[in-house]
Coordinates of C-alpha atoms in Angstrom, one line a residue:
M26 CA 134.8 64.2 32.5
T27 CA 132.3 66.1 35.0
R28 CA 130.8 68.2 32.0
F29 CA 130.2 64.8 30.1
V30 CA 128.3 63.4 33.2
F31 CA 126.4 66.6 33.6
S32 CA 125.4 66.6 29.9
L33 CA 124.6 62.8 30.1
S34 CA 122.3 63.3 33.0
W35 CA 120.3 66.1 31.7
S36 CA 120.0 64.2 28.2
F37 CA 118.5 61.4 30.2
A38 CA 116.3 63.8 32.2
L39 CA 115.2 65.2 28.9
L40 CA 114.4 61.8 27.5
L41 CA 112.4 61.0 30.6
L42 CA 110.5 64.2 30.0
A43 CA 109.7 63.3 26.5
S44 CA 108.4 60.0 27.4
S45 CA 106.4 61.3 30.1
L46 CA 104.7 63.9 27.9
V47 CA 103.6 60.9 25.4
S48 CA 101.4 59.3 28.0
A49 CA 100.6 62.3 30.3
A50 CA 97.0 63.6 30.9
I51 CA 95.8 66.9 32.1
V52 CA 93.8 66.6 35.3
E53 CA 91.8 69.8 35.8
H54 CA 89.6 70.8 38.7
I55 CA 87.6 73.7 40.3
F56 CA 88.2 74.5 44.1
N57 CA 85.5 76.5 45.6
V58 CA 86.8 77.8 48.9
E59 CA 83.6 79.0 50.9
D60 CA 82.2 78.9 54.6
I61 CA 79.7 76.0 55.3
T62 CA 77.9 75.1 58.4
V63 CA 78.3 71.5 59.7
Q64 CA 77.2 69.6 62.7
R65 CA 79.9 68.5 65.2
L66 CA 79.9 67.9 68.8
C67 CA 76.2 68.4 68.8
R68 CA 76.5 72.0 67.8
A69 CA 76.4 73.8 64.5
Q70 CA 79.8 75.2 63.4
V71 CA 80.8 77.4 60.4
I72 CA 84.0 76.4 58.8
T73 CA 85.8 77.2 55.5
A74 CA 85.9 74.3 53.2
V75 CA 86.6 73.4 49.5
N76 CA 83.7 72.2 47.4
G77 CA 81.6 71.9 50.5
A78 CA 83.2 69.0 51.9
L79 CA 85.4 67.9 54.9
P80 CA 87.9 66.6 53.9
G81 CA 87.9 68.2 50.6
P82 CA 88.1 66.6 47.2
T83 CA 90.7 63.9 46.5
L84 CA 93.1 64.6 43.6
Y85 CA 93.7 61.7 41.5
A86 CA 96.7 61.6 39.0
R87 CA 99.0 59.4 37.4
E88 CA 102.7 59.8 37.4
G89 CA 103.7 62.5 34.6
D90 CA 100.3 64.1 34.5
T91 CA 99.8 67.8 34.5
V92 CA 97.5 69.2 37.4
I93 CA 95.4 72.4 36.9
I94 CA 93.5 73.8 39.9
H95 CA 91.2 76.9 39.5
L96 CA 90.9 78.1 43.1
V97 CA 87.9 80.5 43.5
N98 CA 87.8 82.1 46.8
K99 CA 84.4 82.9 48.1
S100 CA 85.4 82.7 51.8
P101 CA 85.9 85.8 53.8
Y102 CA 89.6 85.1 54.4
N103 CA 92.6 85.3 52.4
I104 CA 93.7 81.8 51.5
T105 CA 96.6 79.9 49.8
I106 CA 96.8 76.0 48.8
H107 CA 100.0 74.2 49.3
W108 CA 100.4 70.8 47.5
H109 CA 102.4 69.1 50.1
G110 CA 105.0 66.9 48.7
I111 CA 104.9 67.9 45.4
I112 CA 108.3 68.9 44.2
Q113 CA 107.2 71.6 41.9
F114 CA 110.0 71.5 39.6
L115 CA 110.0 74.7 37.3
S116 CA 106.5 75.6 38.9
P117 CA 107.5 77.3 42.3
W118 CA 104.7 79.8 41.8
S119 CA 102.2 77.0 42.5
D120 CA 103.8 75.8 45.7
G121 CA 101.4 77.9 47.7
P122 CA 102.8 79.1 51.2
E123 CA 101.7 82.7 51.8
Y124 CA 104.3 85.6 51.2
V125 CA 106.9 82.8 50.4
T126 CA 106.1 81.7 46.8
Q127 CA 102.8 83.9 46.3
C128 CA 100.8 86.7 48.1
P129 CA 97.4 85.3 49.5
I130 CA 94.2 85.2 47.4
P131 CA 92.0 87.7 48.6
S132 CA 88.1 87.3 49.2
D133 CA 86.3 87.1 45.8
G134 CA 89.8 86.3 44.1
N135 CA 90.9 83.4 42.2
Y136 CA 94.2 82.0 41.1
T137 CA 95.3 79.0 38.8
Y138 CA 97.8 76.7 40.1
K139 CA 99.5 74.3 37.7
F140 CA 102.0 71.7 38.4
N141 CA 103.5 68.3 37.2
T142 CA 103.8 64.9 38.7
I143 CA 106.6 63.8 36.9
G144 CA 108.9 61.3 39.1
Q145 CA 106.5 60.9 41.8
E146 CA 104.2 58.0 42.8
G147 CA 102.2 57.7 46.1
T148 CA 100.2 59.4 48.7
L149 CA 100.4 63.3 49.2
W150 CA 98.0 65.9 50.2
W151 CA 96.9 69.6 50.0
H152 CA 96.1 72.1 52.7
A153 CA 95.5 75.6 53.1
H154 CA 99.1 77.4 53.8
S155 CA 97.0 80.5 55.5
S156 CA 96.5 80.6 59.3
Y157 CA 94.7 77.8 60.9
L158 CA 92.5 77.3 57.9
R159 CA 94.6 74.3 57.4
A160 CA 92.4 72.6 59.9
T161 CA 89.2 72.1 57.5
V162 CA 90.8 73.1 54.0
H163 CA 92.7 70.0 53.1
G164 CA 92.5 66.7 50.9
A165 CA 94.4 63.8 49.6
I166 CA 96.5 63.6 46.6
I167 CA 97.0 60.3 45.1
I168 CA 99.5 59.9 42.2
K169 CA 99.3 56.2 40.8
P170 CA 101.9 54.8 38.5
R171 CA 101.3 55.4 34.9
L172 CA 99.4 52.9 32.8
G173 CA 101.3 49.5 32.6
H174 CA 103.5 50.0 35.4
P175 CA 102.6 48.0 38.6
Y176 CA 103.1 48.7 42.2
P177 CA 106.3 47.3 43.6
F178 CA 104.0 45.3 46.2
P179 CA 101.3 42.6 45.8
R180 CA 98.3 43.5 43.9
V181 CA 95.6 45.1 46.2
Y182 CA 91.8 44.6 46.2
Q183 CA 91.0 48.2 47.0
E184 CA 92.7 51.5 47.9
V185 CA 91.1 53.5 50.9
S186 CA 92.2 57.2 52.0
I187 CA 92.7 57.8 55.6
L188 CA 92.8 61.2 56.9
I189 CA 93.4 61.9 60.4
G190 CA 92.4 65.6 61.4
E191 CA 91.7 67.9 64.3
W192 CA 88.5 69.7 65.2
W193 CA 87.8 72.9 67.0
S194 CA 84.6 74.0 68.1
A195 CA 85.4 77.5 67.4
N196 CA 86.2 79.6 64.5
V197 CA 90.0 78.6 63.7
V198 CA 90.9 81.8 62.2
E199 CA 90.0 83.5 65.5
V200 CA 92.0 80.6 67.5
E201 CA 95.0 81.6 65.8
R202 CA 94.3 85.5 66.2
N203 CA 93.8 85.2 69.9
A204 CA 97.1 83.3 70.2
T205 CA 99.0 85.7 68.3
D206 CA 97.4 88.8 70.0
T207 CA 98.1 87.5 73.5
G208 CA 101.4 85.7 72.9
N209 CA 99.9 82.5 74.8
A210 CA 99.5 79.1 73.5
P211 CA 96.6 78.6 71.3
Q212 CA 93.2 77.0 72.5
E213 CA 93.6 73.1 72.4
S214 CA 91.4 71.4 69.7
N215 CA 88.3 69.7 71.2
A216 CA 88.5 66.3 68.9
T217 CA 90.2 64.2 66.4
S218 CA 88.7 63.0 63.1
I219 CA 89.1 60.2 60.8
N220 CA 87.9 61.2 57.2
G221 CA 86.0 64.2 58.8
F222 CA 84.0 61.7 61.4
L223 CA 84.7 62.4 64.9
G224 CA 83.5 59.0 66.2
D225 CA 81.7 57.8 69.4
L226 CA 84.3 58.8 72.2
Y227 CA 83.0 62.3 72.4
N228 CA 80.1 63.6 74.4
C229 CA 77.7 63.6 71.3
T230 CA 75.6 60.6 70.2
Q231 CA 74.9 62.6 66.9
D232 CA 78.4 62.3 65.7
P233 CA 78.7 59.5 63.2
I234 CA 81.7 57.1 63.0
Y235 CA 83.7 56.0 60.1
K236 CA 83.1 52.7 58.9
L237 CA 85.4 50.6 56.4
R238 CA 83.6 47.8 55.0
V239 CA 86.0 45.0 54.1
K240 CA 85.9 41.2 52.5
R241 CA 87.9 38.6 54.5
G242 CA 90.9 37.2 52.6
K243 CA 91.7 40.7 50.7
T244 CA 94.6 43.1 50.9
Y245 CA 93.6 46.7 51.2
L246 CA 96.0 49.8 50.6
L247 CA 95.4 52.3 53.1
R248 CA 96.5 55.7 52.0
M249 CA 97.1 57.4 55.3
I250 CA 97.6 61.3 55.8
N251 CA 98.2 63.1 59.3
A252 CA 96.4 66.4 58.3
A253 CA 96.3 67.4 62.1
L254 CA 97.6 70.8 62.9
D255 CA 99.6 69.8 66.2
E256 CA 99.1 66.2 67.1
H257 CA 101.1 63.2 66.2
H258 CA 99.3 60.1 66.1
F259 CA 99.6 56.5 66.6
F260 CA 97.2 54.6 64.6
K261 CA 96.1 50.9 65.3
I262 CA 93.4 48.5 64.2
A263 CA 92.5 45.6 66.6
N264 CA 93.7 42.1 65.9
H265 CA 95.3 43.4 62.6
S266 CA 98.9 44.4 61.3
F267 CA 100.1 46.5 58.6
T268 CA 103.0 46.4 55.9
V269 CA 104.4 49.7 55.4
V270 CA 105.3 50.2 51.6
A271 CA 105.8 53.9 51.1
L272 CA 106.3 56.9 53.2
D273 CA 105.8 60.5 51.9
A274 CA 105.0 59.0 48.4
V275 CA 108.3 57.5 48.3
Y276 CA 108.5 53.5 48.1
T277 CA 110.1 51.7 51.2
D278 CA 111.1 48.2 51.9
Q279 CA 108.3 46.2 53.3
Y280 CA 108.0 46.8 57.1
E281 CA 105.7 45.0 59.2
T282 CA 104.1 46.5 62.1
D283 CA 100.8 46.6 64.3
V284 CA 101.1 50.4 64.8
V285 CA 101.5 53.3 62.2
V286 CA 103.0 56.7 63.7
L287 CA 102.6 59.8 61.8
S288 CA 103.7 63.4 62.5
P289 CA 101.7 66.3 61.2
G290 CA 102.3 66.6 57.4
Q291 CA 103.5 63.0 57.1
T292 CA 101.8 60.2 54.9
A293 CA 102.2 56.4 55.0
D294 CA 101.0 53.7 52.4
V295 CA 100.3 50.5 54.3
L296 CA 98.9 47.2 53.4
L297 CA 96.0 45.8 55.5
K298 CA 95.4 41.9 55.1
T299 CA 91.8 41.1 56.3
N300 CA 92.7 37.7 57.7
A301 CA 90.9 38.2 61.2
A302 CA 87.8 36.2 62.2
V303 CA 84.5 37.7 60.6
G304 CA 83.7 40.5 63.1
S305 CA 84.1 44.2 63.7
Y306 CA 87.4 46.0 65.0
Y307 CA 88.0 49.4 66.2
M308 CA 90.6 51.4 64.1
V309 CA 92.0 54.1 66.5
A310 CA 94.0 57.2 66.1
T311 CA 95.4 58.4 69.5
P312 CA 98.0 61.2 70.1
Y313 CA 101.6 60.7 70.6
R314 CA 102.7 63.6 72.8
S315 CA 106.3 64.0 73.2
A316 CA 105.8 67.0 75.4
N317 CA 103.6 67.4 78.5
V318 CA 101.8 70.4 77.2
R319 CA 98.4 69.2 76.3
S320 CA 95.7 67.9 78.4
V321 CA 92.5 67.0 76.3
N322 CA 92.3 63.2 75.3
L323 CA 91.8 63.5 71.8
T324 CA 91.7 59.7 71.0
T325 CA 89.1 59.0 68.2
R326 CA 88.1 55.8 66.5
G327 CA 86.3 54.3 63.4
I328 CA 85.2 50.6 62.6
V329 CA 86.5 48.0 60.1
V330 CA 83.5 45.8 59.4
Y331 CA 83.8 42.7 57.8
D332 CA 81.2 41.2 55.3
G333 CA 78.7 38.8 57.1
A334 CA 79.7 40.4 60.9
S335 CA 76.7 40.8 63.2
E336 CA 75.5 44.5 63.1
T337 CA 74.9 43.9 67.0
Q338 CA 78.4 42.9 67.8
T339 CA 80.7 45.3 69.9
P340 CA 83.8 46.0 68.0
I341 CA 87.0 44.8 69.6
M342 CA 89.2 47.5 70.8
P343 CA 93.2 47.2 70.1
I344 CA 95.6 47.8 72.9
L345 CA 96.9 51.3 72.6
P346 CA 100.4 52.9 73.2
D347 CA 100.8 55.4 76.1
S348 CA 100.6 59.0 74.7
H349 CA 104.2 59.5 75.9
D350 CA 105.6 56.3 74.3
T351 CA 108.5 57.7 72.6
P352 CA 110.3 54.2 72.2
T353 CA 107.3 53.0 70.0
A354 CA 107.2 56.3 67.8
H355 CA 111.1 56.3 67.6
K356 CA 111.1 52.7 66.5
F357 CA 108.5 53.2 63.6
Y358 CA 110.2 56.5 62.4
T359 CA 113.6 55.0 62.2
N360 CA 113.3 51.4 61.3
I361 CA 111.9 51.8 57.8
T362 CA 114.4 51.8 54.9
G363 CA 114.2 53.1 51.2
L364 CA 113.5 50.8 48.3
T365 CA 116.5 51.0 46.2
S366 CA 114.9 49.0 43.4
G367 CA 112.0 51.3 43.4
R368 CA 111.0 53.7 40.6
F369 CA 112.5 57.2 41.1
W370 CA 114.7 56.1 44.1
V371 CA 117.5 58.6 44.3
P372 CA 121.0 57.5 45.6
V373 CA 122.5 59.5 48.6
P374 CA 124.8 62.3 47.2
R375 CA 128.0 61.5 48.6
K376 CA 129.9 65.0 48.0
V377 CA 128.6 67.5 50.2
D378 CA 128.9 71.1 49.4
E379 CA 127.4 72.9 52.0
Q380 CA 126.9 71.9 55.9
M381 CA 124.5 73.5 58.3
F382 CA 123.9 72.8 61.9
I383 CA 120.3 74.2 62.8
T384 CA 119.0 74.3 66.5
F385 CA 115.4 74.9 66.8
G386 CA 112.8 75.1 69.5
I387 CA 110.3 77.2 71.3
G388 CA 111.6 80.6 73.2
L389 CA 110.4 83.9 73.9
E390 CA 110.1 87.6 72.6
Q391 CA 109.9 90.7 74.6
C392 CA 106.4 92.2 74.7
I393 CA 106.3 95.5 72.8
N394 CA 102.7 96.4 74.0
P395 CA 102.0 95.0 77.4
G396 CA 98.6 94.7 78.7
P397 CA 96.1 92.3 80.5
G398 CA 96.2 89.0 79.1
R399 CA 99.0 89.9 76.5
C400 CA 102.2 88.9 78.3
Q401 CA 103.9 86.1 80.1
A402 CA 106.6 85.9 82.8
F403 CA 109.6 88.2 82.1
N404 CA 107.3 90.6 80.3
S405 CA 107.2 88.1 77.2
R406 CA 105.5 86.4 74.5
L407 CA 106.0 82.7 73.2
S408 CA 108.2 82.6 70.2
A409 CA 110.3 80.0 68.2
N410 CA 113.5 80.2 66.6
M411 CA 116.0 78.4 64.1
N412 CA 119.6 79.2 64.9
N413 CA 118.4 82.0 67.1
E414 CA 116.6 83.6 64.4
S415 CA 112.7 83.9 64.5
F416 CA 111.3 84.2 61.0
V417 CA 108.9 86.6 60.2
L418 CA 106.8 86.4 56.9
P419 CA 107.3 89.4 54.7
E420 CA 103.6 90.6 55.0
G421 CA 103.4 94.2 53.9
R422 CA 106.5 94.4 52.0
G423 CA 104.9 94.4 48.5
A424 CA 106.2 91.0 47.2
S425 CA 106.5 87.4 48.4
L426 CA 109.9 86.0 48.7
L427 CA 109.7 84.2 45.3
E428 CA 108.8 87.5 43.6
A429 CA 111.7 89.3 45.3
F430 CA 114.1 86.6 44.2
Y431 CA 112.8 86.8 40.4
K432 CA 112.6 90.5 40.2
N433 CA 115.6 91.3 42.3
I434 CA 113.6 93.4 44.8
S435 CA 115.4 94.6 48.0
G436 CA 114.0 95.0 51.3
V437 CA 111.8 91.9 51.2
Y438 CA 114.3 89.6 52.9
T439 CA 118.1 89.2 53.5
K440 CA 120.6 86.5 52.6
D441 CA 122.1 86.1 55.9
F442 CA 120.5 83.1 57.6
P443 CA 123.4 81.6 59.7
D444 CA 124.7 77.9 59.1
N445 CA 125.3 77.5 62.9
P446 CA 123.8 79.0 66.3
P447 CA 125.4 81.8 67.6
F448 CA 126.7 80.0 70.6
V449 CA 127.1 76.3 71.4
F450 CA 125.5 75.1 74.7
N451 CA 123.9 72.0 76.3
Y452 CA 121.0 72.0 73.7
T453 CA 118.9 69.2 75.6
D454 CA 119.4 70.8 79.2
P455 CA 116.1 71.7 80.1
N456 CA 117.2 73.9 83.0
L457 CA 119.4 76.1 81.0
L458 CA 118.0 79.5 80.2
T459 CA 121.1 81.8 80.2
L460 CA 124.6 81.4 79.0
N461 CA 127.4 83.9 80.2
G462 CA 124.7 86.2 81.2
T463 CA 122.9 86.0 77.9
A464 CA 119.1 84.9 78.1
I465 CA 119.2 82.3 75.5
A466 CA 115.3 81.9 75.3
F467 CA 115.0 85.2 73.6
A468 CA 115.8 85.5 69.6
P469 CA 115.6 88.2 67.2
K470 CA 112.8 88.8 64.9
S471 CA 114.0 88.4 61.2
T472 CA 113.3 87.5 57.5
K473 CA 116.4 85.5 56.6
V474 CA 117.1 82.9 54.0
K475 CA 120.0 80.6 53.2
T476 CA 121.2 80.9 49.6
L477 CA 122.6 77.6 47.9
K478 CA 124.0 77.3 44.6
W479 CA 122.1 75.3 42.0
N480 CA 122.9 71.5 42.0
S481 CA 124.8 71.8 45.1
T482 CA 124.5 69.2 47.9
L483 CA 123.4 70.3 51.4
E484 CA 123.8 68.6 54.8
I485 CA 121.7 69.7 57.7
V486 CA 122.1 68.5 61.4
Y487 CA 118.7 69.5 62.9
Q488 CA 119.0 69.8 66.7
N489 CA 116.2 70.2 69.1
T490 CA 116.7 72.4 72.0
A491 CA 115.0 72.2 75.2
I492 CA 114.9 75.8 76.5
L493 CA 111.2 75.7 77.2
G494 CA 110.6 72.0 76.9
T495 CA 111.5 69.4 74.5
E496 CA 109.0 68.3 71.7
N497 CA 109.2 65.8 68.7
H498 CA 109.1 68.5 66.0
P499 CA 108.2 67.7 62.4
I500 CA 110.2 69.6 59.9
H501 CA 108.8 70.2 56.4
I502 CA 111.1 71.1 53.4
H503 CA 109.2 72.5 50.5
G504 CA 110.5 71.9 47.0
F505 CA 112.5 68.8 47.8
N506 CA 112.8 65.2 49.0
F507 CA 115.6 64.6 51.4
H508 CA 117.7 61.5 52.6
V509 CA 117.3 60.9 56.4
L510 CA 120.9 59.7 57.1
A511 CA 120.5 59.2 61.1
Q512 CA 118.3 60.2 63.8
G513 CA 119.0 60.0 67.9
F514 CA 118.5 61.4 71.2
G515 CA 120.4 64.2 73.1
N516 CA 123.1 66.4 71.5
Y517 CA 124.5 65.5 68.1
N518 CA 128.0 64.5 68.2
A519 CA 129.8 63.9 64.9
T520 CA 132.5 61.5 66.0
R521 CA 129.7 59.2 67.8
D522 CA 127.1 59.6 65.2
E523 CA 128.5 59.8 61.9
P524 CA 129.3 56.1 61.5
K525 CA 125.7 55.4 62.0
F526 CA 124.9 57.4 58.7
N527 CA 122.7 55.0 56.3
F528 CA 124.2 55.8 52.8
L529 CA 122.8 52.4 51.4
N530 CA 119.0 52.7 51.8
P531 CA 117.7 55.6 54.0
Q532 CA 114.5 57.0 54.1
L533 CA 113.5 59.7 51.5
R534 CA 110.9 62.0 53.0
N535 CA 109.7 65.5 52.8
T536 CA 108.8 65.9 56.4
I537 CA 111.0 64.6 59.2
A538 CA 109.9 64.0 62.9
V539 CA 113.1 65.3 64.7
P540 CA 113.1 63.1 67.9
V541 CA 112.1 64.8 71.2
G542 CA 115.2 66.0 72.9
G543 CA 117.2 64.9 69.8
W544 CA 118.7 65.3 66.3
A545 CA 118.3 64.0 62.7
V546 CA 120.7 64.6 59.8
I547 CA 119.2 65.0 56.3
R548 CA 121.0 65.5 52.9
F549 CA 119.5 66.6 49.5
Q550 CA 120.7 68.1 46.2
A551 CA 119.5 71.8 45.6
N552 CA 118.5 71.0 42.0
N553 CA 115.0 73.1 42.1
P554 CA 115.7 76.7 41.7
G555 CA 113.4 79.2 43.5
V556 CA 112.7 80.0 47.0
W557 CA 111.6 77.1 49.2
F558 CA 110.0 77.3 52.7
V559 CA 111.1 75.4 55.6
H560 CA 109.2 75.1 58.8
C561 CA 107.8 73.1 61.8
H562 CA 104.5 71.6 60.5
L563 CA 102.9 72.0 64.2
E564 CA 100.6 74.8 63.0
T565 CA 101.0 76.6 66.6
H566 CA 104.7 76.9 65.9
L567 CA 104.7 78.5 62.5
P568 CA 103.1 81.9 63.5
W569 CA 105.9 82.0 66.4
G570 CA 108.9 81.9 63.8
L571 CA 110.0 78.2 63.6
A572 CA 111.0 78.6 60.1
M573 CA 113.5 79.5 57.4
A574 CA 113.7 79.4 53.6
F575 CA 116.1 78.4 50.9
E576 CA 117.0 80.5 48.1
V577 CA 118.2 78.2 45.4
E578 CA 120.0 80.1 42.6
N579 CA 119.1 79.5 38.8
G580 CA 121.1 76.8 37.0
P581 CA 122.9 77.5 33.7
T582 CA 120.0 77.2 31.3
P583 CA 116.2 78.2 30.9
E584 CA 115.3 74.6 31.8
T585 CA 116.9 74.8 35.3
S586 CA 115.7 78.5 36.1
V587 CA 112.5 79.8 37.5
P588 CA 110.1 80.7 34.8
P589 CA 108.1 84.0 34.7
P590 CA 105.3 84.2 37.1
P591 CA 101.6 83.6 35.8
A592 CA 99.6 86.6 34.7
N593 CA 96.9 86.2 37.6
L594 CA 99.7 86.1 40.3
P595 CA 97.9 87.7 43.4
K596 CA 99.3 91.1 44.4
C597 CA 100.5 92.1 47.8

């Protein structure tokens, strides 16, 4: 019976693929990555960008299309591009994280990314997956339904992309390098942007403000992306509310709200009805800061301008949440449910084959070469870990993780990432630094992966720790969408919390904002062979080691196995 169900499911998948190919198109672009000079905050700043624009070009495709991107690296830096949220089934060589699925594209080098959008609709995005270049190397991916397939929500008058970003009045590569060299927290950003515009709240009258011109009585689809490196954001428009219809390119039940909350890496599709009085209204992105680690006010704003509004009218300002308003953030993150009648909805797999309990947070590592400005208290540097393993990318080992998997190369990584932390403690106690004489803030550096059998179902409890402070961490899993079964605060307790699991209509996401001082439970089916990166999407935490990877074994057929690498795969 099991074999029959398996054959039937793959027959259906092949029929879906065949029908997709009939109406699919090829979307092909050239991405020139190069340094340009722009004016921001009343000064000239050299940045790395794609095709001379910030944000970079928007990729438009329909479900089932094949996307081909020829990347030409004219910048002075190594670079890769990640297509955030694209499942990359049988195209893992195009996923993009450096030293995970490919080695970096060197200066004056090139590489062709090729992937399919079968089974995906909505708003995703692309960004550099090399150092802090993500700050300026990013753009939207818009996947529309194939022709003849309407959206599962009312017809809209216009679609508008809203990308929230961060701005440094500095070379972002040097910002990361300085933090890595010293072991300290990196320099804070200087501003927040909406579609590349910094707005009118900073001390520079030359900076333009983003304006969205609208007609009264229409419905607009805002395709929202948090492209910031480190800041979660609240987003509001004065005297207006939103209807959320999708998160991370998966349709949701319609959810009414006057504030949208996005962690770094997340996207949301929301309907905006222009039913206010003719006038001008500020749209505002202001940080949600779950930890008291940043001091600069990075609120920014644009303007929604109705046709017929007076050009001299002062826009109306919304009432903003406090920057530490965790209840408002948690309400948004947890109250939205999945649209089970939507195209490509996937029911929650009920049989679990593997279970993991992963603790994560900020810790310390011992200084190897102490010197002025290079170490903190206890002769240490800031570090991070998952299950007391601080991840190190395999730079200098001759192959990426995926190439080592495909070619069975030893010495690049080991397969012993633990299913559980090495010791149990009060994870959310901020005063707990040692346990039975062991300094729990310190974790070894390693490159360990967790091996999953093809088509097995994995359930993960993500548990925030408070060793050096608590924070809401966005965890992104490459290669998969996952069901969010439950979230909460404090230490996870199966007896208390399992009855809260939503098996009916949970969110399907690719990035989960694990609550500050809390936990989240996710579940997914490992039906995508390859090596897939898992990491915190706060860019400061990635170089510190808040990451791991899944090695998903090949399936029983060529159609369920990793294909050969492309001919121009960059060399390590």
